[in-house]
């Protein structure tokens, strides 16, 4: 079975540019999560969706960040404009509703110069 | 509010020795608990979970964890460590009626030396 697929795996761009990260969840999963991981702050939940509807976006750092889930098989996380402090590894995860484990993609390593 | 604590940033153990990675949780209600492992340049991988029932849970790669309600702990254990077990380990908790949202601990780096 294909797991959670994230693209790109690496992104290097200059500050001020728009960055779009993409995620394809596991087919049939109805919850999707975006996380950010840094050495300083560890693993942070940014936003999550149930059945394509955003449920909790309290972890989104500021208005420069936005996330969408137009259908059950695709989600994006956008940063506009990007800043060097946004440099991190961004993970997408999906799961079934209930007490089921989350399945993580291998992340996008983002570097903002 | 939920919280998960992993009191050790790093655990060092010799290959062949037993290992324990500690986790304590604080939730209102009955939690469900998970352990994940992260290898370099990879996402977190599910190891095992406790929902209800037997307090000793067995998972992947020979790992097990013991749920202790009185001590609010869920320590990860393995009888005999392998060098390949060296990785970053995360404990996480969730509760019913919170969607599928999990609260993660800060992670513990396990170093197994030959």
Coordinates of C-alpha atoms in Angstrom, one line a residue:
Chain A
X1 CA 0.0 0.0 0.0
X2 CA 1.2 3.5 -0.8
X3 CA 1.7 5.5 2.4
X4 CA 1.3 9.2 2.8
X5 CA 3.0 11.0 -0.1
X6 CA 4.5 14.4 0.3
X7 CA 6.1 16.7 -2.3
X8 CA 8.6 18.1 -2.7
X9 CA 11.0 16.3 -0.4
X10 CA 13.3 19.3 -0.3
X11 CA 12.6 22.9 -1.1
X12 CA 15.1 25.8 -1.0
X13 CA 13.9 29.3 -1.7
X14 CA 14.5 32.9 -0.9
X15 CA 12.6 34.8 1.7
X16 CA 9.6 36.5 0.4
X17 CA 8.7 33.7 -2.0
X18 CA 5.5 31.7 -1.9
X19 CA 6.0 28.1 -0.9
X20 CA 3.4 25.3 -1.4
X21 CA 3.8 21.9 0.2
X22 CA 1.6 19.1 -1.0
X23 CA 0.2 15.9 0.6
X24 CA -1.7 12.9 -0.6
X25 CA -3.1 11.0 2.3
X26 CA -3.7 7.2 2.5
X27 CA -6.8 6.3 0.5
X28 CA -9.8 5.9 2.8
X29 CA -8.4 7.9 5.6
X30 CA -10.6 10.8 6.7
X31 CA -8.3 12.8 9.0
X32 CA -5.3 14.8 7.8
X33 CA -2.7 16.6 9.9
X34 CA 0.1 19.0 9.2
X35 CA 3.0 19.2 11.6
X36 CA 6.2 21.2 11.7
X37 CA 9.4 19.8 13.3
X38 CA 12.4 21.9 14.4
X39 CA 15.2 21.3 16.8
X40 CA 14.2 24.2 19.0
X41 CA 10.4 23.5 19.2
X42 CA 10.1 19.8 18.5
X43 CA 7.0 18.5 16.7
X44 CA 4.2 21.0 16.5
X45 CA 0.7 20.4 15.1
X46 CA -0.3 23.2 12.7
X47 CA -3.8 22.2 11.6
X48 CA -5.9 19.2 11.1
X49 CA -8.9 18.2 9.0
X50 CA -11.7 15.7 9.4
X51 CA -13.6 14.8 6.3
X52 CA -11.9 17.7 4.4
X53 CA -13.1 20.2 7.0
X54 CA -10.6 22.2 9.1
X55 CA -11.2 21.4 12.7
X56 CA -8.4 23.1 14.6
X57 CA -6.0 25.6 13.1
X58 CA -4.8 27.1 16.4
X59 CA -1.3 25.9 15.7
X60 CA -0.9 27.9 12.5
X61 CA 1.8 30.4 13.4
X62 CA 0.4 33.4 11.6
X63 CA -1.6 34.6 8.7
X64 CA 1.2 33.9 6.3
X65 CA 0.3 30.2 6.7
X66 CA -2.7 28.7 5.1
X67 CA -3.9 25.1 4.4
X68 CA -6.6 23.7 2.2
X69 CA -8.1 20.3 1.6
X70 CA -10.2 20.5 -1.6
X71 CA -10.9 16.8 -1.7
X72 CA -10.2 13.6 0.3
X73 CA -7.0 12.8 -1.6
X74 CA -5.1 16.1 -1.6
X75 CA -4.0 18.9 0.8
X76 CA -1.7 21.9 0.5
X77 CA 0.1 24.0 3.1
X78 CA 1.1 27.4 1.7
X79 CA 3.4 30.0 3.2
X80 CA 3.3 33.5 1.7
X81 CA 5.5 35.3 2.1
X82 CA 8.1 32.9 3.5
X83 CA 10.7 33.9 6.1
X84 CA 13.9 32.3 7.3
X85 CA 12.3 31.3 10.6
X86 CA 9.9 29.1 8.6
X87 CA 12.8 26.7 7.8
X88 CA 11.8 23.3 9.2
X89 CA 10.7 19.8 8.2
X90 CA 7.0 19.8 7.5
X91 CA 5.1 16.5 7.9
X92 CA 1.7 15.5 6.8
X93 CA -0.1 12.6 8.5
X94 CA -3.4 10.8 7.9
X95 CA -5.6 8.4 9.9
X96 CA -9.0 6.9 10.2
X97 CA -11.3 8.5 12.7
X98 CA -11.4 7.1 16.2
X99 CA -8.5 5.7 18.2
X100 CA -6.4 4.9 15.2
X101 CA -2.7 5.7 14.7
X102 CA -1.6 8.5 12.4
X103 CA 0.5 7.5 9.4
X104 CA 3.2 10.1 8.5
X105 CA 4.8 11.0 5.2
X106 CA 8.5 11.4 5.0
X107 CA 8.3 15.2 5.2
X108 CA 9.3 18.2 3.2
X109 CA 12.6 19.8 4.3
X110 CA 12.1 23.5 3.8
X111 CA 15.0 26.0 3.8
X112 CA 14.3 29.7 3.4
X113 CA 17.4 31.7 2.7
Chain B
X1 CA -5.7 20.0 28.7
X2 CA -3.5 17.1 27.8
X3 CA 0.3 16.9 28.2
X4 CA 2.9 14.2 27.6
X5 CA 6.3 14.2 29.1
X6 CA 9.4 12.3 28.1
X7 CA 11.8 13.2 30.9
X8 CA 15.0 12.0 29.2
X9 CA 16.3 13.7 26.1
X10 CA 18.7 10.8 25.5
X11 CA 19.0 7.2 26.6
X12 CA 22.2 5.3 26.1
X13 CA 22.3 1.5 26.3
X14 CA 24.7 -1.2 25.2
X15 CA 23.6 -3.7 22.6
X16 CA 22.0 -6.7 24.1
X17 CA 20.9 -4.9 27.3
X18 CA 17.3 -4.1 28.1
X19 CA 16.1 -0.7 27.3
X20 CA 13.4 1.6 28.7
X21 CA 12.2 4.9 27.3
X22 CA 10.0 6.8 29.8
X23 CA 6.7 8.5 29.2
X24 CA 4.2 10.1 31.5
X25 CA 0.9 11.6 30.5
X26 CA -1.7 14.0 32.0
X27 CA -5.2 13.9 30.6
X28 CA -8.7 14.2 31.9
X29 CA -10.6 11.0 31.1
X30 CA -9.3 7.8 29.6
X31 CA -6.4 8.2 27.3
X32 CA -5.3 6.2 24.4
X33 CA -1.5 6.1 24.1
X34 CA 0.9 5.6 21.2
X35 CA 4.6 5.1 20.7
X36 CA 6.3 6.2 17.4
X37 CA 9.9 5.9 16.1
X38 CA 11.6 8.3 13.8
X39 CA 14.7 7.4 11.8
X40 CA 16.9 10.1 10.1
X41 CA 15.2 11.8 7.2
X42 CA 12.0 9.8 7.7
X43 CA 8.5 10.4 9.1
X44 CA 7.3 9.0 12.4
X45 CA 6.4 5.3 12.3
X46 CA 3.8 3.8 14.5
X47 CA 5.2 1.2 16.9
X48 CA 2.3 0.3 19.3
X49 CA -0.8 1.6 21.0
X50 CA -2.8 1.2 24.2
X51 CA -6.6 1.7 24.0
X52 CA -8.0 -0.5 26.7
X53 CA -7.6 -4.0 28.1
X54 CA -4.3 -5.7 28.9
X55 CA -1.8 -3.2 30.4
X56 CA 1.1 -4.8 28.5
X57 CA 1.0 -4.0 24.9
X58 CA 3.3 -5.6 22.3
X59 CA 4.3 -3.9 19.1
X60 CA 6.6 -3.9 16.2
X61 CA 10.3 -4.9 16.2
X62 CA 10.1 -6.6 19.6
X63 CA 9.0 -3.4 21.5
X64 CA 6.4 -3.4 24.2
X65 CA 5.0 -0.9 26.6
X66 CA 3.3 -1.0 29.9
X67 CA 0.3 1.2 30.8
X68 CA 0.3 2.1 34.5
X69 CA -2.8 4.2 35.4
X70 CA -1.8 4.9 39.0
X71 CA 1.6 6.3 37.9
X72 CA 0.1 7.8 34.6
X73 CA 3.0 6.2 32.7
X74 CA 3.4 4.4 29.5
X75 CA 7.1 3.3 29.3
X76 CA 8.5 1.7 26.2
X77 CA 10.7 -1.4 26.7
X78 CA 12.6 -4.0 24.8
X79 CA 14.4 -6.9 26.4
X80 CA 17.5 -6.8 24.2
X81 CA 18.5 -3.7 22.4
X82 CA 19.9 -3.7 18.8
X83 CA 22.2 -1.0 17.3
X84 CA 19.5 -0.6 14.7
X85 CA 17.1 0.5 17.4
X86 CA 19.0 3.8 17.6
X87 CA 16.5 6.5 16.7
X88 CA 14.2 9.2 18.1
X89 CA 11.2 7.9 20.0
X90 CA 7.9 9.8 20.6
X91 CA 5.1 9.1 23.0
X92 CA 1.7 10.5 22.2
X93 CA -1.7 10.6 23.8
X94 CA -5.2 11.2 22.6
X95 CA -8.7 11.2 24.1
X96 CA -12.1 10.5 22.8
X97 CA -14.1 13.5 21.6
X98 CA -10.9 15.2 20.5
X99 CA -11.1 14.1 17.0
X100 CA -8.0 12.3 16.1
X101 CA -5.7 14.9 17.5
X102 CA -2.7 13.6 19.4
X103 CA -0.5 15.4 21.9
X104 CA 3.2 14.4 21.4
X105 CA 6.0 14.3 23.9
X106 CA 9.3 16.1 23.1
X107 CA 11.0 12.9 22.0
X108 CA 13.8 10.8 23.4
X109 CA 16.9 9.9 21.4
X110 CA 17.9 6.3 21.9
X111 CA 21.6 5.4 21.3
X112 CA 22.5 1.8 21.3
X113 CA 26.2 1.1 21.3
X114 CA 27.8 -2.1 20.1

